[in-house]
Coordinates of C-alpha atoms in Angstrom, one line a residue:
M1 CA -41.4 -35.6 46.9
P2 CA -40.9 -32.8 46.4
L3 CA -41.4 -32.5 42.2
F4 CA -44.6 -34.7 42.9
T5 CA -46.6 -31.7 45.4
T6 CA -44.7 -29.4 42.7
W7 CA -47.1 -31.8 40.1
T8 CA -50.3 -31.3 42.4
V9 CA -50.2 -27.3 43.6
W10 CA -49.8 -27.4 39.1
W11 CA -53.4 -29.7 39.3
N12 CA -55.0 -27.2 41.6
A13 CA -54.1 -24.5 39.6
D14 CA -54.4 -25.9 36.5
R15 CA -58.4 -27.2 37.3
M16 CA -59.2 -24.1 39.4
A17 CA -58.6 -22.0 35.9
H18 CA -60.6 -24.4 34.1
G19 CA -63.7 -24.0 37.4
Y20 CA -62.7 -27.2 38.9
R21 CA -63.9 -29.0 35.3
G22 CA -62.0 -33.1 35.6
Y23 CA -60.6 -32.8 38.9
W24 CA -60.5 -35.9 40.2
D25 CA -59.4 -37.4 36.4
A26 CA -55.9 -36.1 36.7
P27 CA -53.5 -36.8 34.0
I28 CA -52.2 -40.2 35.2
F29 CA -52.2 -43.6 35.2
H30 CA -54.1 -43.8 31.4
P31 CA -56.7 -45.0 31.4
D32 CA -57.4 -45.3 35.5
A33 CA -60.9 -42.9 36.3
D34 CA -60.6 -40.7 39.7
T35 CA -56.8 -41.1 40.0
F36 CA -56.4 -37.9 41.7
A37 CA -58.1 -39.6 44.6
F38 CA -54.9 -42.2 44.7
S39 CA -53.1 -39.2 47.2
E40 CA -52.8 -36.0 48.9
P41 CA -55.2 -33.5 47.0
M42 CA -54.5 -30.6 49.2
P43 CA -56.9 -28.4 47.2
T44 CA -55.8 -25.4 49.8
T45 CA -52.1 -25.1 47.4
A46 CA -55.2 -23.0 45.3
I47 CA -54.2 -20.3 47.0
V48 CA -50.8 -19.8 45.2
A49 CA -53.2 -20.2 41.8
P50 CA -52.4 -16.3 41.1
L51 CA -49.1 -16.5 41.6
L52 CA -48.8 -19.7 39.7
W53 CA -51.0 -17.9 36.5
L54 CA -48.7 -15.2 36.3
S55 CA -45.3 -16.8 36.7
H56 CA -45.2 -19.9 35.6
N57 CA -42.8 -20.8 37.4
R58 CA -44.2 -24.3 39.2
L59 CA -41.8 -24.1 42.2
L60 CA -41.9 -20.7 42.9
A61 CA -45.5 -21.4 43.5
H62 CA -44.3 -24.4 45.4
N63 CA -41.8 -22.7 47.2
V64 CA -44.0 -20.1 48.4
F65 CA -47.1 -22.3 49.7
L66 CA -44.0 -23.6 52.3
L67 CA -42.4 -20.7 53.2
A68 CA -45.6 -19.4 54.1
A69 CA -46.8 -23.0 55.9
L70 CA -44.1 -22.2 58.2
A71 CA -45.4 -19.2 58.8
L72 CA -48.5 -19.3 59.3
N73 CA -47.6 -22.3 61.5
G74 CA -45.4 -19.7 63.6
W75 CA -48.4 -17.0 63.6
A76 CA -50.5 -19.8 64.2
G77 CA -49.1 -20.8 67.7
L78 CA -48.3 -17.6 68.9
Q79 CA -52.2 -16.7 68.9
L80 CA -53.4 -20.0 70.2
L81 CA -51.5 -19.6 73.2
R82 CA -51.7 -15.7 73.3
D83 CA -55.6 -17.4 74.0
V84 CA -55.1 -20.1 76.6
G85 CA -53.7 -16.2 78.4
L86 CA -49.2 -17.0 78.2
G87 CA -47.8 -13.8 77.5
R88 CA -45.9 -12.4 74.7
W89 CA -42.5 -13.4 75.2
S90 CA -44.0 -16.9 76.0
A91 CA -46.9 -17.1 73.5
T92 CA -44.3 -15.3 70.8
L93 CA -41.1 -17.8 71.5
G94 CA -43.6 -21.0 71.1
G95 CA -44.5 -20.1 68.7
T96 CA -40.9 -19.5 66.9
L97 CA -40.4 -23.3 68.6
I98 CA -43.1 -24.9 66.5
V99 CA -41.8 -22.9 63.2
L100 CA -38.6 -25.4 63.9
M101 CA -40.5 -28.0 65.0
P102 CA -38.3 -31.5 64.0
M103 CA -40.6 -33.3 62.1
V104 CA -41.8 -30.6 60.2
H105 CA -38.4 -30.3 58.9
R106 CA -37.6 -34.0 58.2
E107 CA -41.1 -33.6 56.5
L108 CA -40.4 -30.4 53.7
G109 CA -40.0 -32.4 50.5
V110 CA -43.7 -34.1 51.9
L111 CA -45.5 -30.4 51.3
Q112 CA -48.5 -31.8 52.7
L113 CA -47.0 -32.2 56.6
V114 CA -45.5 -28.9 56.8
P115 CA -48.9 -27.0 57.4
L116 CA -49.5 -27.3 61.8
F117 CA -51.7 -24.1 61.1
G118 CA -54.9 -26.0 60.0
I119 CA -54.3 -27.8 63.5
L120 CA -54.2 -25.4 65.6
W121 CA -56.7 -23.2 64.2
T122 CA -59.1 -26.0 65.1
V123 CA -58.1 -26.3 68.9
R124 CA -58.2 -22.4 69.1
C125 CA -61.7 -22.1 68.2
L126 CA -62.5 -24.8 70.3
L127 CA -61.2 -22.7 73.0
R128 CA -63.7 -19.9 71.8
F129 CA -66.2 -22.1 71.3
E130 CA -66.0 -23.4 75.1
K131 CA -66.4 -19.7 76.3
R132 CA -69.4 -18.9 74.5
P133 CA -70.9 -21.9 72.4
S134 CA -72.6 -20.4 69.3
P135 CA -74.0 -21.1 65.6
L136 CA -71.4 -19.3 64.0
R137 CA -68.3 -20.0 66.2
G138 CA -69.4 -23.8 65.5
V139 CA -69.8 -22.5 62.2
W140 CA -65.9 -21.4 61.8
L141 CA -64.9 -24.7 64.4
G142 CA -66.6 -26.5 61.5
A143 CA -64.3 -24.7 58.9
A144 CA -61.5 -25.2 60.4
F145 CA -61.0 -28.6 60.9
A146 CA -62.1 -28.5 57.0
V147 CA -58.7 -26.5 56.1
T148 CA -57.1 -28.9 58.8
Y149 CA -58.3 -32.1 56.4
L150 CA -58.0 -29.9 52.9
T151 CA -54.4 -29.5 53.8
C152 CA -53.1 -32.8 54.3
A153 CA -56.1 -35.5 54.6
S154 CA -53.8 -37.7 56.7
Y155 CA -53.9 -34.9 59.7
G156 CA -57.5 -34.1 59.7
L157 CA -58.6 -38.2 59.7
F158 CA -55.6 -38.0 63.0
L159 CA -57.7 -34.9 64.1
S160 CA -60.6 -36.7 63.9
V161 CA -60.1 -39.8 66.3
L162 CA -57.6 -36.6 69.1
L163 CA -59.4 -34.1 68.9
P164 CA -63.1 -35.2 71.2
L165 CA -60.4 -36.9 73.2
G166 CA -59.2 -33.6 74.5
A167 CA -61.9 -31.7 74.3
V168 CA -63.5 -33.7 76.8
W169 CA -61.5 -31.6 79.3
I170 CA -61.5 -28.7 76.8
L171 CA -65.7 -27.8 77.1
G172 CA -65.6 -29.7 81.2
K173 CA -68.9 -28.3 82.2
R174 CA -70.4 -26.9 78.8
W175 CA -71.2 -30.7 78.4
R176 CA -74.4 -30.0 81.0
D177 CA -74.7 -26.5 79.2
A178 CA -78.1 -27.1 76.1
R179 CA -76.3 -24.5 74.1
T180 CA -73.3 -26.4 73.5
W181 CA -75.4 -29.8 72.6
T182 CA -77.2 -27.1 69.9
T183 CA -74.6 -25.8 68.6
L184 CA -71.5 -28.6 68.1
P185 CA -73.7 -30.1 65.5
I186 CA -73.1 -27.2 64.1
A187 CA -69.6 -27.4 63.8
V188 CA -69.9 -31.2 62.9
L189 CA -72.2 -30.3 59.6
A190 CA -69.7 -27.4 58.3
S191 CA -66.9 -29.6 58.5
L192 CA -68.6 -32.4 56.7
A193 CA -70.0 -29.8 54.1
L194 CA -66.4 -28.6 53.4
V195 CA -64.9 -31.3 52.9
A196 CA -67.8 -33.9 51.9
P197 CA -66.5 -33.2 48.2
V198 CA -63.3 -34.4 48.6
V199 CA -64.3 -37.6 51.1
V200 CA -66.7 -38.9 48.2
L201 CA -64.5 -39.2 46.0
Q202 CA -61.7 -41.3 48.5
W203 CA -64.3 -43.3 49.8
R204 CA -65.2 -43.2 46.3
A205 CA -62.0 -44.5 44.8
A206 CA -60.7 -46.3 47.6
H207 CA -63.7 -49.4 47.3
Q208 CA -63.6 -49.3 43.7
H209 CA -60.6 -49.8 43.3
G210 CA -59.2 -52.1 46.7
L211 CA -56.9 -49.2 48.3
V212 CA -55.9 -50.8 51.6
R213 CA -52.7 -50.6 53.3
S214 CA -50.9 -54.6 54.6
P215 CA -51.0 -55.0 57.7
E216 CA -47.2 -55.8 57.2
L217 CA -46.5 -52.5 55.6
V218 CA -48.4 -50.7 58.5
K219 CA -46.4 -52.6 61.1
R220 CA -43.0 -51.8 59.0
L221 CA -43.6 -47.7 59.2
S222 CA -45.3 -47.1 63.0
A223 CA -43.2 -46.1 65.6
K224 CA -41.1 -47.6 68.1
P225 CA -41.1 -45.9 71.4
E226 CA -37.3 -45.8 71.3
D227 CA -38.0 -43.5 69.0
Y228 CA -38.4 -40.8 70.5
L229 CA -34.8 -41.2 73.1
I230 CA -33.6 -41.2 69.4
S231 CA -31.4 -37.8 68.6
P232 CA -30.6 -36.8 65.2
G233 CA -27.6 -36.3 66.3
K234 CA -24.7 -37.6 68.1
R235 CA -25.6 -36.1 71.9
A236 CA -22.4 -35.8 74.5
G237 CA -23.5 -38.4 77.2
Q238 CA -25.5 -40.5 75.0
P239 CA -25.7 -44.7 75.9
A240 CA -24.1 -46.6 72.9
A241 CA -27.6 -48.5 72.7
I242 CA -28.6 -45.2 71.4
G243 CA -26.3 -44.7 68.8
Q244 CA -26.2 -48.2 67.9
R245 CA -30.0 -47.3 67.4
R246 CA -30.0 -44.5 65.7
A247 CA -27.9 -46.0 62.9
E248 CA -31.0 -48.6 62.4
T249 CA -33.6 -46.7 62.5
R250 CA -35.9 -44.9 60.2
F251 CA -37.5 -42.5 62.2
L252 CA -36.5 -39.8 64.3
L253 CA -38.7 -38.7 66.5
Y254 CA -36.9 -37.1 69.4
P255 CA -38.0 -33.9 70.4
G256 CA -35.5 -32.5 72.2
I257 CA -34.5 -32.3 75.9
V258 CA -34.4 -29.1 76.8
I259 CA -38.0 -29.2 75.3
V260 CA -39.1 -31.9 76.6
G261 CA -37.6 -30.4 80.7
L262 CA -39.8 -26.9 79.9
A263 CA -43.1 -29.5 78.9
L264 CA -43.1 -31.1 82.7
L265 CA -42.5 -27.7 83.7
G266 CA -45.5 -26.8 81.9
T267 CA -47.3 -29.6 82.9
W268 CA -47.8 -29.0 86.4
G269 CA -47.3 -25.4 86.6
G270 CA -50.8 -26.2 84.6
L271 CA -51.9 -28.4 87.2
V272 CA -51.3 -26.9 89.9
R273 CA -53.0 -23.4 88.8
Q274 CA -56.7 -23.9 88.2
R275 CA -56.9 -21.5 85.3
H276 CA -54.7 -23.9 82.7
R277 CA -56.0 -27.1 84.2
R278 CA -58.3 -28.0 81.5
W279 CA -55.9 -26.5 79.2
T280 CA -52.6 -29.0 80.3
A281 CA -55.1 -32.0 81.3
F282 CA -56.0 -31.1 76.5
C283 CA -52.4 -30.8 75.8
V284 CA -51.7 -34.2 77.6
T285 CA -54.4 -36.4 76.4
V286 CA -54.1 -35.7 72.9
L287 CA -49.8 -36.6 73.6
L288 CA -50.1 -39.9 75.1
A289 CA -53.5 -41.3 72.7
A290 CA -51.1 -39.5 69.7
F291 CA -48.0 -41.7 71.8
M292 CA -49.9 -44.9 71.1
L293 CA -51.4 -44.5 68.0
S294 CA -47.4 -43.6 66.3
L295 CA -47.2 -47.2 67.5
G296 CA -49.1 -48.8 65.4
P297 CA -50.5 -52.2 65.7
G298 CA -48.3 -53.1 67.4
F299 CA -49.1 -51.7 70.8
R300 CA -52.2 -53.1 72.2
L301 CA -54.0 -53.3 76.2
A302 CA -53.4 -56.1 76.7
S303 CA -54.9 -58.1 74.4
W304 CA -56.8 -55.5 72.3
S305 CA -55.0 -52.8 69.1
P306 CA -56.5 -49.6 69.3
Y307 CA -54.8 -48.9 65.6
A308 CA -56.1 -52.1 64.8
A309 CA -59.1 -51.8 66.1
L310 CA -59.9 -47.9 64.1
M311 CA -58.7 -49.9 61.2
D312 CA -61.0 -51.8 60.5
W313 CA -63.8 -49.3 62.1
Y314 CA -62.8 -46.4 61.6
P315 CA -63.4 -45.3 58.2
G316 CA -59.8 -43.4 56.3
F317 CA -57.5 -45.7 59.0
A318 CA -57.4 -48.9 56.8
Q319 CA -55.8 -46.1 53.2
V320 CA -53.7 -44.7 56.2
R321 CA -49.5 -46.2 55.0
S322 CA -47.6 -44.6 58.0
P323 CA -48.8 -44.2 61.4
F324 CA -45.2 -42.9 62.9
R325 CA -46.8 -39.5 61.5
F326 CA -48.7 -39.5 64.4
A327 CA -46.1 -38.0 66.1
I328 CA -46.6 -34.8 64.9
F329 CA -48.8 -34.6 67.5
V330 CA -46.7 -35.8 70.0
Q331 CA -44.3 -32.9 69.3
L332 CA -47.2 -30.8 68.7
M333 CA -48.2 -31.0 72.2
T334 CA -44.7 -31.6 73.9
V335 CA -44.1 -27.7 72.2
L336 CA -47.2 -26.2 73.6
L337 CA -46.5 -27.7 76.5
A338 CA -42.7 -26.3 76.8
A339 CA -44.0 -22.3 75.9
C340 CA -46.8 -23.3 79.4
G341 CA -42.7 -23.8 80.6
L342 CA -41.9 -21.3 79.7
S343 CA -44.2 -18.7 80.8
V344 CA -44.2 -20.7 84.9
M345 CA -40.4 -20.0 84.0
E346 CA -40.9 -16.5 83.4
R347 CA -43.0 -15.6 86.7
A348 CA -41.4 -17.8 88.9
V349 CA -38.8 -15.1 88.0
Q350 CA -41.3 -12.5 88.5
L351 CA -41.8 -13.4 91.5
V352 CA -38.2 -13.9 93.5
C353 CA -37.9 -11.0 92.2
A354 CA -41.1 -9.3 93.7
R355 CA -40.2 -10.7 97.3
G356 CA -36.6 -8.9 97.1
F357 CA -38.6 -6.2 98.0
R358 CA -37.4 -4.5 100.6
R359 CA -39.3 -1.5 102.7
G360 CA -37.5 1.6 101.7
S361 CA -36.6 0.6 98.1
D362 CA -38.1 1.7 94.8
P363 CA -40.5 -0.8 93.6
L364 CA -40.8 0.5 90.4
R365 CA -37.0 -1.0 89.9
W366 CA -38.0 -4.1 91.8
H367 CA -40.9 -4.7 89.0
R368 CA -38.2 -3.6 86.1
G369 CA -35.6 -5.7 87.4
G370 CA -37.5 -8.4 87.8
T371 CA -39.1 -8.2 84.3
I372 CA -36.1 -8.2 82.2
L373 CA -34.5 -10.7 84.1
A374 CA -37.7 -12.5 83.2
C375 CA -37.1 -11.7 79.9
V376 CA -32.6 -12.8 80.1
C377 CA -34.2 -16.5 81.3
T378 CA -36.6 -17.2 79.5
L379 CA -34.7 -16.2 76.7
A380 CA -31.5 -18.4 77.6
V381 CA -33.8 -21.1 77.8
A382 CA -35.6 -20.6 75.0
G383 CA -32.4 -20.0 72.5
A384 CA -30.6 -23.3 74.1
A385 CA -34.0 -25.3 72.8
L386 CA -33.5 -24.0 69.7
T387 CA -30.2 -24.6 69.3
E388 CA -31.1 -28.2 70.4
I389 CA -32.9 -27.9 67.4
L390 CA -32.3 -25.9 65.3
P391 CA -32.7 -27.8 61.6
P392 CA -29.7 -28.5 58.9
R393 CA -29.7 -26.9 55.4
P394 CA -32.3 -28.8 53.9
A395 CA -30.6 -30.3 50.6
M396 CA -31.7 -28.4 47.4
Y397 CA -33.0 -30.2 43.8
T398 CA -32.7 -27.7 41.2
P399 CA -34.4 -29.4 38.5
P400 CA -33.4 -29.4 34.2
T401 CA -34.2 -25.8 33.4
F402 CA -37.2 -25.5 31.1
P403 CA -34.7 -25.0 28.3
T404 CA -33.2 -27.6 28.6
Q405 CA -36.0 -29.7 28.0
R406 CA -37.9 -27.2 25.8
G407 CA -37.8 -29.2 22.1
W408 CA -38.9 -32.4 22.9
I409 CA -41.7 -30.4 24.9
E410 CA -42.9 -28.5 22.5
W411 CA -42.5 -31.0 19.5
L412 CA -45.1 -32.7 21.3
Q413 CA -47.2 -29.8 21.7
T414 CA -46.8 -29.3 17.8
N415 CA -47.9 -32.1 16.2
T416 CA -49.7 -34.3 18.8
L417 CA -53.0 -33.8 18.9
P418 CA -53.8 -32.5 23.3
D419 CA -55.7 -36.2 23.9
S420 CA -52.5 -38.7 23.0
I421 CA -51.8 -40.9 25.1
V422 CA -47.5 -40.9 26.1
V423 CA -45.3 -43.1 27.7
C424 CA -42.5 -41.8 29.6
L425 CA -39.7 -44.9 29.8
P426 CA -37.6 -45.7 31.7
F427 CA -40.4 -47.0 33.8
P428 CA -39.6 -47.2 38.2
Q429 CA -37.6 -51.1 38.3
G430 CA -37.9 -51.6 42.7
D431 CA -40.7 -49.8 44.9
G432 CA -38.8 -47.3 46.6
V433 CA -39.2 -43.4 46.5
R434 CA -36.3 -42.8 44.9
D435 CA -37.3 -45.1 41.5
Y436 CA -39.6 -43.0 41.9
E437 CA -38.1 -39.8 41.1
Q438 CA -37.0 -40.5 37.5
T439 CA -41.5 -40.8 36.9
T440 CA -42.2 -38.0 39.2
L441 CA -39.5 -35.6 36.8
W442 CA -41.5 -37.5 34.2
M443 CA -45.0 -35.7 35.5
Y444 CA -43.0 -31.7 35.9
W445 CA -42.4 -31.3 32.1
A446 CA -45.9 -33.2 31.8
T447 CA -47.0 -29.7 33.0
F448 CA -45.3 -28.4 30.0
H449 CA -46.7 -30.0 27.6
Q450 CA -50.3 -31.0 29.1
R451 CA -50.5 -34.6 27.2
K452 CA -52.0 -37.3 29.4
L453 CA -49.5 -40.2 30.7
V454 CA -49.8 -43.8 31.5
N455 CA -47.0 -42.9 34.3
G456 CA -47.6 -41.6 37.2
Y457 CA -47.5 -41.5 41.2
S458 CA -49.4 -41.4 44.0
G459 CA -49.5 -43.2 47.5
F460 CA -51.4 -46.0 45.9
L461 CA -50.8 -47.8 42.6
P462 CA -53.5 -48.6 40.6
A463 CA -53.6 -52.1 39.5
N464 CA -53.1 -51.4 35.5
Y465 CA -50.1 -49.7 36.2
V466 CA -48.8 -51.9 38.4
A467 CA -49.6 -54.6 35.6
T468 CA -47.7 -52.3 33.3
K469 CA -44.4 -51.9 35.3
Q470 CA -44.5 -54.9 35.1
Q471 CA -44.4 -55.8 32.1
M472 CA -42.0 -53.1 31.3
I473 CA -39.5 -54.7 32.9
H474 CA -38.7 -56.3 29.4
F475 CA -38.9 -53.6 27.3
P476 CA -39.4 -53.6 23.8
D477 CA -41.1 -57.4 24.1
A478 CA -44.4 -58.3 22.7
A479 CA -45.4 -58.4 26.3
S480 CA -44.8 -54.2 26.7
I481 CA -45.6 -53.9 23.5
R482 CA -49.0 -55.1 24.2
Q483 CA -49.7 -53.4 26.8
L484 CA -48.5 -50.1 25.7
Q485 CA -51.7 -50.7 22.9
S486 CA -53.8 -51.7 25.4
H487 CA -53.8 -48.2 27.4
A488 CA -53.6 -46.6 24.2
A489 CA -50.7 -45.7 24.7
T490 CA -49.4 -43.3 21.1
Y491 CA -46.7 -41.7 22.1
C492 CA -42.7 -42.9 23.3
V493 CA -41.1 -40.8 25.2
I494 CA -37.8 -42.6 26.1
H495 CA -34.4 -41.1 27.4
R496 CA -30.7 -42.8 25.8
S497 CA -30.0 -43.8 29.1
Y498 CA -32.1 -46.3 28.8
R499 CA -32.4 -46.7 25.3
T500 CA -31.2 -45.8 22.6
R501 CA -32.5 -45.5 18.6
K502 CA -29.6 -47.6 17.8
D503 CA -30.9 -50.0 20.4
L504 CA -34.1 -50.2 19.3
E505 CA -33.6 -50.6 15.8
S506 CA -31.3 -53.9 16.3
D507 CA -34.6 -55.0 18.0
L508 CA -37.3 -57.1 16.1
T509 CA -40.4 -55.9 17.7
A510 CA -39.5 -52.7 18.4
R511 CA -38.2 -52.0 14.6
R512 CA -42.6 -53.4 14.0
Y513 CA -44.0 -51.6 16.4
L514 CA -42.2 -48.4 17.7
C515 CA -42.1 -45.0 14.4
W516 CA -39.1 -42.4 15.0
C517 CA -40.3 -39.5 15.0
Y518 CA -38.1 -37.2 16.7
A519 CA -34.6 -36.6 18.4
D520 CA -34.4 -34.0 21.2
E521 CA -30.4 -34.1 21.1
R522 CA -29.6 -31.7 24.1
A523 CA -31.9 -33.6 26.1
E524 CA -31.1 -37.2 25.0
I525 CA -34.5 -37.8 24.4
D526 CA -36.2 -39.6 20.9
I527 CA -40.1 -39.7 20.3
Y528 CA -41.0 -42.5 18.1
R529 CA -45.4 -43.0 17.9
L530 CA -46.8 -46.5 18.8
R531 CA -48.4 -48.3 16.1
T532 CA -52.0 -50.1 16.5
P533 CA -51.8 -53.4 16.9
D534 CA -52.2 -55.4 13.2
A535 CA -54.7 -58.2 13.2
K536 CA -52.0 -60.4 10.9
T537 CA -49.0 -59.3 13.1
A538 CA -50.5 -60.0 16.4
Q539 CA -48.3 -63.3 17.2
P540 CA -44.7 -62.4 17.7
E541 CA -43.9 -65.6 15.2
A542 CA -45.3 -63.8 13.2
F543 CA -43.3 -60.4 13.4
T544 CA -41.6 -59.7 9.9
L545 CA -38.7 -56.7 9.3
K546 CA -39.6 -54.0 7.9
P547 CA -37.3 -50.5 6.6
P548 CA -35.7 -49.1 9.3
F549 CA -37.6 -46.6 11.4
E550 CA -39.8 -44.9 9.6
K551 CA -39.4 -41.3 9.6
A552 CA -42.0 -38.6 10.8
A553 CA -43.4 -35.7 8.7
S554 CA -43.0 -32.9 11.6

């Protein structure tokens, strides 16, 4: 939902300009409070706030953050692999593979799932902490984790489980060092201090509104082992069963056969070389743990389900909707191991060339030739890997431009009070993502007129909104009108594809409670004022005819 994340970027920039006053009470789902805690807040998107303030272009700010996140993914991967000990060529190609990771590009429309740099920074800080534990490095480790959580709370939650499992290998003998036990708590305290303002509000909203995912939904959004074998497109020599499964599955988690081959080579090379043994063990441990957790409650060890245990005992997992997104860590660790595989191949080619040296030959010539041949081989294999995972051209969505909607938006700005409550119709009828496309468009237009909405979209839907949504199916009947009145809605913005003015003039209830105010012929939108309830006409049977639609003075 790019429009929804565009709205999120705008809200972060807007609240930053107001000193974060009322940050959690976003202008959606009126009259509920803490509505911004129902989805990913992404406060780190405030980095593009100056661009939005200067340009007033919401889409530009969103896209700049998206492109910056992809670039930072590659740069952070390059720096991490260099710290691991890989050469410049292998590390650069590894960073490129991270930029083009299949899962990232399949989720480009979900902005919070694109940034991986926080994860990579956290792992890099852990490696540096292991070399020399100190309070400052502990603070950097905690800050890197906080960046991960504040960019994508799901990634932060997943990392909080996976990182300790891998850290057992990274820290190694450091566990016996007193400095580790005195400085590692500093990292924990630093991360808690930075994420606490977000976590506390999320926790409060979850308890106040009973935000818990149903086991059936979690199982439905869990991966299956075969999902990792299914490529997005048909490949030569693939069994027919895989092609059939491709048509049935919702999750294509295939990392690429060349990358898998390189990862296996990197795992072997890392375990053979003592220098990279702990790093390899870290990657393999995180990969296997993420794979098991991506299968959700369906994966069991004997009768015990690790994911179900996390849902019961680990704060935050009861609110996770999509366990299959653990696969991002599976692919990330696979790519990091594949970069190690490129390094192993590069060293092997250079070693073969060195052994080809004969007495009387020019050593410098052999060294240069080996380096060139190693680069050519590495580039060829990396090119094959990149070709296999090269993402297709993304589908572009362009919302209607502001001038096409200027009329009704400026009317709301000019003729309504800043605290007016607006409901926009049509309401979504179904529960799928596509059913909420119009809702996210209403939210996008609300960034211009800046009035509170009864409408809204987020990771969770509050009970009040669900009840309103059910009542609005039969709008404008008496029940739907009473529901809007109970939410103190004052204006209805209605697109003519849903109800025309003629439709509403012919309806008894609509004529009694809706007063026509403004028509935007270009946008095909009408605005109505919702009359307050009248004690004498509270019951539907007491309705009496009124003159058709008073025209309000503008």
